[in-house]
Coordinates of C-alpha atoms in Angstrom, one line a residue:
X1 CA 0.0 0.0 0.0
X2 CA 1.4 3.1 -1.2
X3 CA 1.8 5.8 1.9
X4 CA 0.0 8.5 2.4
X5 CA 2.5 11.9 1.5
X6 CA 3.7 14.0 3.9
X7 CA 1.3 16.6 5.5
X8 CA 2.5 20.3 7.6
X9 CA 0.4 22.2 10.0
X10 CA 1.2 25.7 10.2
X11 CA 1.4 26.2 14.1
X12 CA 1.5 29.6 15.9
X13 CA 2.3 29.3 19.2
X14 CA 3.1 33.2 20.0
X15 CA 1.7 35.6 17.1
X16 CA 5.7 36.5 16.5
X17 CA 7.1 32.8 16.2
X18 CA 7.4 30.1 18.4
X19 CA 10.1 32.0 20.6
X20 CA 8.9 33.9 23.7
X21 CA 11.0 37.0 22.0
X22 CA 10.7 36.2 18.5
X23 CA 8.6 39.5 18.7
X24 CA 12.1 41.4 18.9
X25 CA 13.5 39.8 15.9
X26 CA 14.4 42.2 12.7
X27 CA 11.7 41.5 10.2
X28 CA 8.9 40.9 13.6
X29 CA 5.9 42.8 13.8
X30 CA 4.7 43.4 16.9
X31 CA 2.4 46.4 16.2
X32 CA 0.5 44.0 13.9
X33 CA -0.4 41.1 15.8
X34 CA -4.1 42.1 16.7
X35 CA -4.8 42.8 12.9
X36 CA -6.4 40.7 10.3
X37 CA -3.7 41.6 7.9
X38 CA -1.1 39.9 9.5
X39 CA -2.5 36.5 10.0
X40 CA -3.7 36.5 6.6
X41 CA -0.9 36.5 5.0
X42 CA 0.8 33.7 7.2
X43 CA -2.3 31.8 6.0
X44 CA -2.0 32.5 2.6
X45 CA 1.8 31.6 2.6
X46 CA 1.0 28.4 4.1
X47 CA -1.7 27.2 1.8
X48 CA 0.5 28.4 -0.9
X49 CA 3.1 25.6 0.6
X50 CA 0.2 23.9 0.3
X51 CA 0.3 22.8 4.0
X52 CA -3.0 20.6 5.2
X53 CA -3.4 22.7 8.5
X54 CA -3.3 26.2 10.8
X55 CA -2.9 25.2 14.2
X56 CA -3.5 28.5 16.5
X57 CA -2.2 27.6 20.0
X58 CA -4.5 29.1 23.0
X59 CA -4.0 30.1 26.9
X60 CA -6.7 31.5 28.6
X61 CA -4.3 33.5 30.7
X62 CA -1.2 36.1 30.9
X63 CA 1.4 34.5 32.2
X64 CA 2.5 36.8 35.0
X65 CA 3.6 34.5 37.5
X66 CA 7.2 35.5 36.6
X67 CA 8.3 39.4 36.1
X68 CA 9.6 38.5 32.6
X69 CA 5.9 37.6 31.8
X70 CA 5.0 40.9 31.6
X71 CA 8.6 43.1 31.0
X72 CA 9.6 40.2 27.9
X73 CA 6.7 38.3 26.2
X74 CA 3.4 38.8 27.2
X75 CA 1.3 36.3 25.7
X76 CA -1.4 38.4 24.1
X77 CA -3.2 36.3 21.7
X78 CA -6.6 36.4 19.4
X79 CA -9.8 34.5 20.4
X80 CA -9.1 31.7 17.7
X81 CA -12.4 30.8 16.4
X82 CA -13.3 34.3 16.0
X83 CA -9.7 34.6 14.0
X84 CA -10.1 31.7 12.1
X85 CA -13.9 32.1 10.8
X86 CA -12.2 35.5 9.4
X87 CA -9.3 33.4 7.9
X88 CA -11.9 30.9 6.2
X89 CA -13.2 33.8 4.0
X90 CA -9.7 34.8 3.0
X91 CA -8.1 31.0 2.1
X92 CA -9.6 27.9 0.2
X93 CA -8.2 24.8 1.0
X94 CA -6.1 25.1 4.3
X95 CA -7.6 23.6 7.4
X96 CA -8.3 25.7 10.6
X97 CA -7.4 24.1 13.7
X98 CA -8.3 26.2 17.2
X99 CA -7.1 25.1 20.3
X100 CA -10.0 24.4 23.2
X101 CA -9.4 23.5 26.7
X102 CA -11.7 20.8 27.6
X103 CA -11.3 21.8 31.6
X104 CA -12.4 25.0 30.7
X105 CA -15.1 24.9 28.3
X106 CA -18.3 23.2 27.7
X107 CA -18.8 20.4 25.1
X108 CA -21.8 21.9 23.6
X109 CA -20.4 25.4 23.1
X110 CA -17.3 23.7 21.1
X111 CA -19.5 21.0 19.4
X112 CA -21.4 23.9 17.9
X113 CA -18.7 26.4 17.4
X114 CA -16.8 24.2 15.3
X115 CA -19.3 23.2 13.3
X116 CA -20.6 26.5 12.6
X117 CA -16.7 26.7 11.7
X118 CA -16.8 23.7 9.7
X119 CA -20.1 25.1 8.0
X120 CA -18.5 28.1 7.1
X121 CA -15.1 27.2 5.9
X122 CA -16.5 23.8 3.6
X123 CA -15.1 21.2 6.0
X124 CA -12.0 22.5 7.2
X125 CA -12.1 23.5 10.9
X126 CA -10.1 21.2 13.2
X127 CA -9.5 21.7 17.3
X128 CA -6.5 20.7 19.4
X129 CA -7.5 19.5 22.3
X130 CA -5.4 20.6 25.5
X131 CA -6.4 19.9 29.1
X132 CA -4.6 23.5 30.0
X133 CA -1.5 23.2 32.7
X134 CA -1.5 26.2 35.0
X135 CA -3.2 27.6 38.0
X136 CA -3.2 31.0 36.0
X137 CA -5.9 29.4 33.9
X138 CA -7.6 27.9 36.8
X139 CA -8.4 31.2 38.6
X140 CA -9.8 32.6 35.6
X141 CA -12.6 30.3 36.3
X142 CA -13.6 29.9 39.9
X143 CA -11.1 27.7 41.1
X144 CA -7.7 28.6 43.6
X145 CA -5.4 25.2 41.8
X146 CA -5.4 23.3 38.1
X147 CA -7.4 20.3 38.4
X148 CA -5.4 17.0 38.7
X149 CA -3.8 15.5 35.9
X150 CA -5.3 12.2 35.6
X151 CA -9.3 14.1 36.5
X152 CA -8.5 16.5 34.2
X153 CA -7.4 14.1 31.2
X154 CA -10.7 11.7 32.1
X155 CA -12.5 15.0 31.7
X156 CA -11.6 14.9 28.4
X157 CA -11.9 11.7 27.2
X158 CA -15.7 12.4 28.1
X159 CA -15.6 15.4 26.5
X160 CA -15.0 14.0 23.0
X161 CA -17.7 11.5 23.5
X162 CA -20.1 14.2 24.3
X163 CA -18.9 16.9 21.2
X164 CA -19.1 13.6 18.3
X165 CA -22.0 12.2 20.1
X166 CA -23.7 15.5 19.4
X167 CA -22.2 16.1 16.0
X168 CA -24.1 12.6 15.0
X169 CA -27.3 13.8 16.5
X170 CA -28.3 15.0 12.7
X171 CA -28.0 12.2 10.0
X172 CA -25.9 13.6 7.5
X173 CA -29.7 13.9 5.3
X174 CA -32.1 15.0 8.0
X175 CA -33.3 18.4 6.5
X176 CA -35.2 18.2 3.7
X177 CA -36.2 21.8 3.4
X178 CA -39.2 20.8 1.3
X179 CA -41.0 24.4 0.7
X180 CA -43.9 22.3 -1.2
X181 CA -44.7 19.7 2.0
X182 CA -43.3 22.4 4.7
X183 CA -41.4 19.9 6.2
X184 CA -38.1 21.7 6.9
X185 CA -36.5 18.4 8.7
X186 CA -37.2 14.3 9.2
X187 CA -37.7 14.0 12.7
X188 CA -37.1 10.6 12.4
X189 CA -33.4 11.1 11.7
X190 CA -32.6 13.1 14.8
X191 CA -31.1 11.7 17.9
X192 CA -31.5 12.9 21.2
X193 CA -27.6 12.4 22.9
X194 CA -29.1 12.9 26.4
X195 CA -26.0 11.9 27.7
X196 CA -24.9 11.6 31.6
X197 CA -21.5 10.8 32.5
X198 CA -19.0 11.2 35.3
X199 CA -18.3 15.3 34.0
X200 CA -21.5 16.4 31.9
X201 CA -24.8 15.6 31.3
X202 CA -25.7 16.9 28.3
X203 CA -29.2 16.2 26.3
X204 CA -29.3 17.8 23.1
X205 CA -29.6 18.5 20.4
X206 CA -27.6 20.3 18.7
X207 CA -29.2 23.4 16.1
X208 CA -27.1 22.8 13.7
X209 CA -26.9 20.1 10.9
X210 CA -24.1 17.7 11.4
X211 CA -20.8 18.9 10.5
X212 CA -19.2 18.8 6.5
X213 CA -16.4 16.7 7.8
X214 CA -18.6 14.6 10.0
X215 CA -16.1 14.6 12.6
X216 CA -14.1 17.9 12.5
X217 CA -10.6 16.3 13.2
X218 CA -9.1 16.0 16.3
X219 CA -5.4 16.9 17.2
X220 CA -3.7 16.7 20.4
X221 CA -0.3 16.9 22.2
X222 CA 0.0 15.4 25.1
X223 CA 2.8 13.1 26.2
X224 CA 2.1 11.8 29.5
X225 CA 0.8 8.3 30.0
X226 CA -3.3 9.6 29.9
X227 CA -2.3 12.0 27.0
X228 CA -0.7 9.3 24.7
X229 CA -3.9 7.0 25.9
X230 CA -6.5 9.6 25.2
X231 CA -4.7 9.9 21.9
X232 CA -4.8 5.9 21.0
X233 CA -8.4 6.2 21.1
X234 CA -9.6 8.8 20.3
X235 CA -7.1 11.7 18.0
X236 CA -6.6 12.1 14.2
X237 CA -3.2 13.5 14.4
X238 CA -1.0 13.6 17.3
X239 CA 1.6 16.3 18.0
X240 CA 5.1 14.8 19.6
X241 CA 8.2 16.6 20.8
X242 CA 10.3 17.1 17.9
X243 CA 14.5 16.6 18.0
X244 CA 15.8 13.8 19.7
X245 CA 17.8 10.3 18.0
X246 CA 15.7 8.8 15.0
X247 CA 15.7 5.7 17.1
X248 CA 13.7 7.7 20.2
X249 CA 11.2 9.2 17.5
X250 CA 10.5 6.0 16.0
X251 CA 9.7 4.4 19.3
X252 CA 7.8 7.1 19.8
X253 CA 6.0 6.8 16.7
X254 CA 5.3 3.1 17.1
X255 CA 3.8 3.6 20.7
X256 CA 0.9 6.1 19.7
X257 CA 0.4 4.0 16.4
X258 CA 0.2 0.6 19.0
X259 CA -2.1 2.2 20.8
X260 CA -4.6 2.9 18.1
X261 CA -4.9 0.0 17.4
X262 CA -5.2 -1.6 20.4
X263 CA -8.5 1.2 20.6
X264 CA -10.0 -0.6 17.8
X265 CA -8.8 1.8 14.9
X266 CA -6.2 1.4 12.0
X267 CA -2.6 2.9 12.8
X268 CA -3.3 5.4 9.8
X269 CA -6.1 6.6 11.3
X270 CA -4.0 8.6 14.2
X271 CA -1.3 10.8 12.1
X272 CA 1.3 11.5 14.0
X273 CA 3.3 14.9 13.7
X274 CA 6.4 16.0 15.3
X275 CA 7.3 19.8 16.5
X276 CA 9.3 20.9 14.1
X277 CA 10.7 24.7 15.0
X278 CA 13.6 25.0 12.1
X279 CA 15.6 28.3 12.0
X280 CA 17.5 28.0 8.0
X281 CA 20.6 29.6 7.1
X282 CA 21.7 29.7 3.7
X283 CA 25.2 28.2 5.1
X284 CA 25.4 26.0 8.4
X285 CA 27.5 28.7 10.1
X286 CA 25.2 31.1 8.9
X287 CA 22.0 29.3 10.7
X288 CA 24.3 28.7 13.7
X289 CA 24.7 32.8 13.7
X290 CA 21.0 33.2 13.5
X291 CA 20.8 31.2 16.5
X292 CA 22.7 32.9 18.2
X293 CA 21.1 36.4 17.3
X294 CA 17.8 34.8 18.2
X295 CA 19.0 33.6 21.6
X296 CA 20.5 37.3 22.1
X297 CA 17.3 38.4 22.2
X298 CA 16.3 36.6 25.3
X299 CA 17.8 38.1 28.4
X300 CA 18.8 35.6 31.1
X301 CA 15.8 36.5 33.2
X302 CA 14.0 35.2 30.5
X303 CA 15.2 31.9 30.1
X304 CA 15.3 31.4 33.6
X305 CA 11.6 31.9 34.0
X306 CA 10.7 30.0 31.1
X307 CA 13.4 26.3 32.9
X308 CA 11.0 27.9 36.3
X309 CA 8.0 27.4 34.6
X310 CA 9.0 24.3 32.9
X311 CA 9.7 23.0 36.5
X312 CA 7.2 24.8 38.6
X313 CA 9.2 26.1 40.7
X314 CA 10.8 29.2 41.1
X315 CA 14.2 29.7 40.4
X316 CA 14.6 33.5 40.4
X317 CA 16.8 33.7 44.1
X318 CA 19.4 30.3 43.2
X319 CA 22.8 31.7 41.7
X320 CA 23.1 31.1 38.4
X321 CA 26.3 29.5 38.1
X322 CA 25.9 27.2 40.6
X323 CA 25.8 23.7 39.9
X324 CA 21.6 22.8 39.5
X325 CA 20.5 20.6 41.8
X326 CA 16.6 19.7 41.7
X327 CA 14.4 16.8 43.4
X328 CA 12.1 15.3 40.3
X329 CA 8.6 14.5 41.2
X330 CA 7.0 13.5 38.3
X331 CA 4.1 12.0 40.1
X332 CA 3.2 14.9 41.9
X333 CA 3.9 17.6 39.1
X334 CA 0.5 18.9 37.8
X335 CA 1.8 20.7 34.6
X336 CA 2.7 19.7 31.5
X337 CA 4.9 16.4 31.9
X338 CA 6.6 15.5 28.8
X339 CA 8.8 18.5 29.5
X340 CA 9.4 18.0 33.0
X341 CA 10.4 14.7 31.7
X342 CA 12.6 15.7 29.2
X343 CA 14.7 18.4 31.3
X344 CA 15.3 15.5 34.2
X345 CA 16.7 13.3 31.6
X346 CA 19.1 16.4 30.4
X347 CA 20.2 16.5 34.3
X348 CA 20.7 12.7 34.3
X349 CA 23.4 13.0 31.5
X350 CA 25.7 15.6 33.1
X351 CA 25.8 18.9 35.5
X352 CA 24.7 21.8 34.6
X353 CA 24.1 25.1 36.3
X354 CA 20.9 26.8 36.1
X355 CA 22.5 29.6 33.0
X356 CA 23.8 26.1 31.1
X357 CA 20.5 24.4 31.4
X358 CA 18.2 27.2 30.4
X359 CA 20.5 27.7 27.4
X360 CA 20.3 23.8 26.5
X361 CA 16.9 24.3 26.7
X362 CA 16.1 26.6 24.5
X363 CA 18.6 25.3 22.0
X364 CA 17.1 22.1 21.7
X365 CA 14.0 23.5 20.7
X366 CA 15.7 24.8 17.4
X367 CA 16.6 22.4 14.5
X368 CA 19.3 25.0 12.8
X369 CA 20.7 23.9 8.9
X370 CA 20.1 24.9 5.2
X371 CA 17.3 24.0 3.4
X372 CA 19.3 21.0 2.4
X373 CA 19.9 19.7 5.8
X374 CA 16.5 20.8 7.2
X375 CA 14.7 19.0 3.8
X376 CA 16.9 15.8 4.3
X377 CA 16.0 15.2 7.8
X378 CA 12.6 15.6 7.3
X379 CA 12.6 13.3 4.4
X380 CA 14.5 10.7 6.9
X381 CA 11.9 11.0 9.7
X382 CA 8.9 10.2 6.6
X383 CA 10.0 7.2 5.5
X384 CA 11.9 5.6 8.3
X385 CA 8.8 5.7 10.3
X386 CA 9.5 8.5 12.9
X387 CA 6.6 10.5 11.7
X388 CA 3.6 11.1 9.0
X389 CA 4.6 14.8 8.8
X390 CA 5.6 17.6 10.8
X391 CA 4.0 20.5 12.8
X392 CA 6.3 24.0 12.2
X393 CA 6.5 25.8 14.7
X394 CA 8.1 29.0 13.1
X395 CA 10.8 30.5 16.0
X396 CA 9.8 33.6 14.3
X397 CA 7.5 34.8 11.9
X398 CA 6.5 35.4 9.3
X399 CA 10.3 35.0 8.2
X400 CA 10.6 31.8 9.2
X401 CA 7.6 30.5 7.2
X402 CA 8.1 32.4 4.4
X403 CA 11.7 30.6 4.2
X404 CA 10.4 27.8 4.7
X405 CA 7.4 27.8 1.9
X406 CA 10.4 29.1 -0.7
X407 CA 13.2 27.3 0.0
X408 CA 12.4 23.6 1.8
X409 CA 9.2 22.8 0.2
X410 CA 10.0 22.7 -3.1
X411 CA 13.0 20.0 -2.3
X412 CA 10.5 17.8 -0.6
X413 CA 8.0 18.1 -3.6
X414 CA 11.6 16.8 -5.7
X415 CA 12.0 14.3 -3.2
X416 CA 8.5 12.8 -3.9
X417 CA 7.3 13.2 -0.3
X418 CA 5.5 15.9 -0.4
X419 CA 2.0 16.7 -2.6
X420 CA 2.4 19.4 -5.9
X421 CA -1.4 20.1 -5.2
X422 CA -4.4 19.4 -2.2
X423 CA -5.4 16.2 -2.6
X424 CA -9.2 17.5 -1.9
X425 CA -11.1 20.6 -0.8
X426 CA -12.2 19.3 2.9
X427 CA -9.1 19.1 6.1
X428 CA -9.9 15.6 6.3
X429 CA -9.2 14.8 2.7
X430 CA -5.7 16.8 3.0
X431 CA -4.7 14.5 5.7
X432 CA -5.5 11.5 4.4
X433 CA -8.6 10.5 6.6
X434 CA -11.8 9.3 5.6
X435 CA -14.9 11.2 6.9
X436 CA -16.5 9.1 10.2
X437 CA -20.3 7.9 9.0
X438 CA -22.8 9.3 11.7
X439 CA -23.2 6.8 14.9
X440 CA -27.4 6.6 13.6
X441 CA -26.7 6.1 9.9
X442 CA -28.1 2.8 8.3

C-alpha cells in the first residue's frame, strides 16, 4: 500500500514565532499582531506551501507569574475561532485548527462552534484538544489550583464522547427543506444524545446540521501516559516533541500507532506529527549565527523563568552559576509532563548550572541547517517511520515560514514526499482521513 505523503500544520504558538521574543527579531511585527492583515498573510503563505493545516495555540491567561511575563513576552493572543472564521473567508483549502481546553469549556459550546466553523469554511475546521497546565488558567474560572492531571485528562476523554456524540445527533440527510410539504427536517433522523457521564450531562440536540467533515478532526499533544492513551483512542493527528535520535522518535512513533490499534482503529487513522521549529541559514555557520542572534534576544531572566515554569518552581533567588541541583517528582507535578520529563533526563546526562541548562533548553528546541539539511532530515523521519509529517513551529515569523514555503518545500516536492497540489477541498481529505459515517446512519 502506497503511503499517504507527507502533511505540515502551520502552528503559531506566540503571534511572533514560536520564541517567547521572537517578537524582537528584525523582520517581527509586533504592532501587527491584533490585525487581520497579518495572519492572513501567514495563512496565505502556508496554503501556498500547500500545507493541510493552521494550528493557532491558546491560553486563557497572561502569564504573569514571573516578572519576565510581563517586561519580555506577554502572551497576548486572538480568540481563535473568531480569527479563524475571518481566515476561512480569506483562504480555500487550508484547514483551521483552534485550540479548546476541555477543563475550561463546555462540550456543547465547542460542538457547535466548530461546526458553525466547519459550515462556514466547507469542512475544514479542526481543534487541538489541551487539558490546560496552569493555576493561571484555573483562577480565571472559579477555582484557587489546576485540576489534577489524571481528572483532568478523564474530563476529556468524556468530552470528546459528548462533542461527536452531538455532532451525529443529525444524520448527514435529516433536512429536507421541502417548501412544497413544509417539512423543513425528518424528525425521524434526529437523535436525542441525552447523555450523563461522570463530568457532563448533556441532552441535546444540537441546532445545527451535522458537521461537513462529519467529525471535524481531532489533534492533540499530550505526552504523559493519559495523554498518549487519550490519543490511541480517540485523536486524528498527534503532536510529539520534535528533535531527539531517529531511534527515540521511531519508538515514539510506534507507541501512539500501537495504541490505536489496540483502541480498535487502524494505525493510519491517528497521524502522528512531530514539532518541528527549524531556523534555516543559507550556510550551516550562517544558521548557527541566526541562532545565536535569536537567543541574544532573550535576556537571562527570560530563560530562567521559562526552565521555572517548565519545572514549577521558582528559580529566580538560586545563583546562576551554581551547579543545579533539583528533586524530580514527576508524580506529583500537575503541569505539562513531557517536558518536566525531558529536562530531568538532560540532568541525568551531566551537571549543569541553572545559566547552562536554560540555554540547553532553548537550543534544543531549534533544529538549525540549510534548506538542504532541514529537507533531508525531514525526508528521513517520513520514511523511516519516525513521523507522517511535521508541525512547524516557526521560532519567528513570518520569516521563518516564508523561508520555509520558498526554500524547503520545493526540495520535498523533488524528493516525492510531499503533494504538488491538495489532494481535496475538505481538512480531512488533506490529511489523508476518511470522513467518520454518523453513529445513527443505516
Amino acid at each position: 500500500m502506497t503511503r499517504a505523503p507527507l502533511v505540515f500544520a502551520a502552528g503559531v504558538f506566540y503571534p511572533g514565532g514560536e520564541h517567547i521574543t521572537g517578537w524582537r527579531a528584525p523582520g517581527s511585527e509586533p504592532h501587527a499582531y491584533l490585525d487581520l492583515d497579518y495572519y492572513t498573510r501567514f495563512a496565505q503563505t502556508a496554503e501556498a506551501g500547500r500545507f493541510a493545516t493552521l494550528f493557532l495555540a491558546d491560553e486563557l491567561y497572561v502569564w504573569d507569574r514571573f516578572r519576565s511575563g510581563i517586561d519580555h513576552g506577554v502572551n497576548v493572543r486572538l480568540e481563535p475561532f473568531t480569527l479563524l472564521s475571518a481566515l476561512s473567508q480569506v483562504t480555500n483549502r487550508i484547514g483551521l485548527a483552534a485550540t479548546v481546553s476541555t477543563t475550561y469549556n463546555e462540550p456543547y459550546h465547542v460542538a457547535r462552534k466548530l461546526a458553525s466553523l466547519d459550515h462556514i469554511s466547507g469542512g475544514r475546521a479542526a481543534w487541538n484538544l489541551v487539558t490546560s497546565a496552569s493555576d493561571e488558567e484555573a483562577r480565571n474560572f472559579g477555582r484557587d489550583a489546576h485540576l489534577e492531571h489524571g481528572l483532568r485528562y478523564r474530563r476529556g476523554a468524556e468530552f470528546v464522547d459528548v462533542v461527536n456524540g452531538l455532532w451525529d445527533g443529525w444524520e448527514d440527510d435529516a433536512f429536507l427543506f421541502d417548501k412544497a410539504s413544509g417539512y423543513y427536517a425528518d424528525r425521524a433522523k434526529l437523535h436525542v444524545l441525552d447523555h450523563r457521564g461522570d463530568h457532563f450531562a448533556v441532552r441535546g440536540p444540537l441546532n445545527i446540521p451535522r458537521p461537513v467533515q462529519g467529525h471535524p478532526p481531532l489533534f492533540q499533544a499530550g505526552a504523559s501516559e493519559a495523554g498518549r492513551d487519550l490519543a490511541g483512542r480517540t485523536a486524528d493527528a498527534v503532536f510529539t516533541l520534535g528533535g531527539g535520535s531517529l531511534e527515540t522518535s521511531q519508538g515514539l512513533y510506534d507507541d501512539y500507532k500501537h495504541r490505536a490499534v489496540a483502541a480498535g482503529r487502524a494505525a493510519d487513522d491517528l497521524k502522528v506529527l512531530p514539532w518541528f521549529s527549524p531556523i534555516i541559514g543559507d550556510t550551516q555557520a550562517d544558521a548557527e549565527e541566526r541562532f545565536r542572534e535569536l537567543a541574544a534576544l532573550t535576556p537571562d531572566r527570560v530563560q530562567v523563568d521559562l526552565l521555572s515554569h517548565y519545572l514549577g518552581s521558582d528559580l529566580g533567588e538560586r545563583d546562576l552559576d551554581e551547579p543545579f541541583t533539583f528533586e524530580f517528582d514527576l508524580d506529583g507535578f500537575n503541569q505539562s509532563k513531557s517536558g518536566y520529563q525531558a529536562i530531568a533526563a538532560l540532568l541525568a546526562q551531566r551537571p549543569y548550572t541553572i545559566r547552562e541548562l536554560a540555554w540547553e533548553v532553548l537550543r534544543r528546541r531549534f533544529t538549525v541547517g540549510t534548506p538542504d539539511t532541514l529537507a533531508a532530515h525531514l525526508v528521513e523521519r517520513y520514511e523511516n517511520g519516525a513521523a507522517d509529517g511535521f508541525i512547524l513551529m516557526a521560532p519567528t515569523l513570518p520569516d521563518t515560514l516564508v523561508r520555509f514555503v520558498d526554500h524547503i518545500v520545493p526540495r520535498l516536492t523533488d524528493a516525492g514526499v510531499y503533494p504538488r497540489e491538495y489532494a481535496g477541498d475538505t481538512l480531512r481529505e488533506n490529511l489523508g482521513l476518511a470522513r467518520p459515517a454518523g453513529r445513527y446512519a443505516a
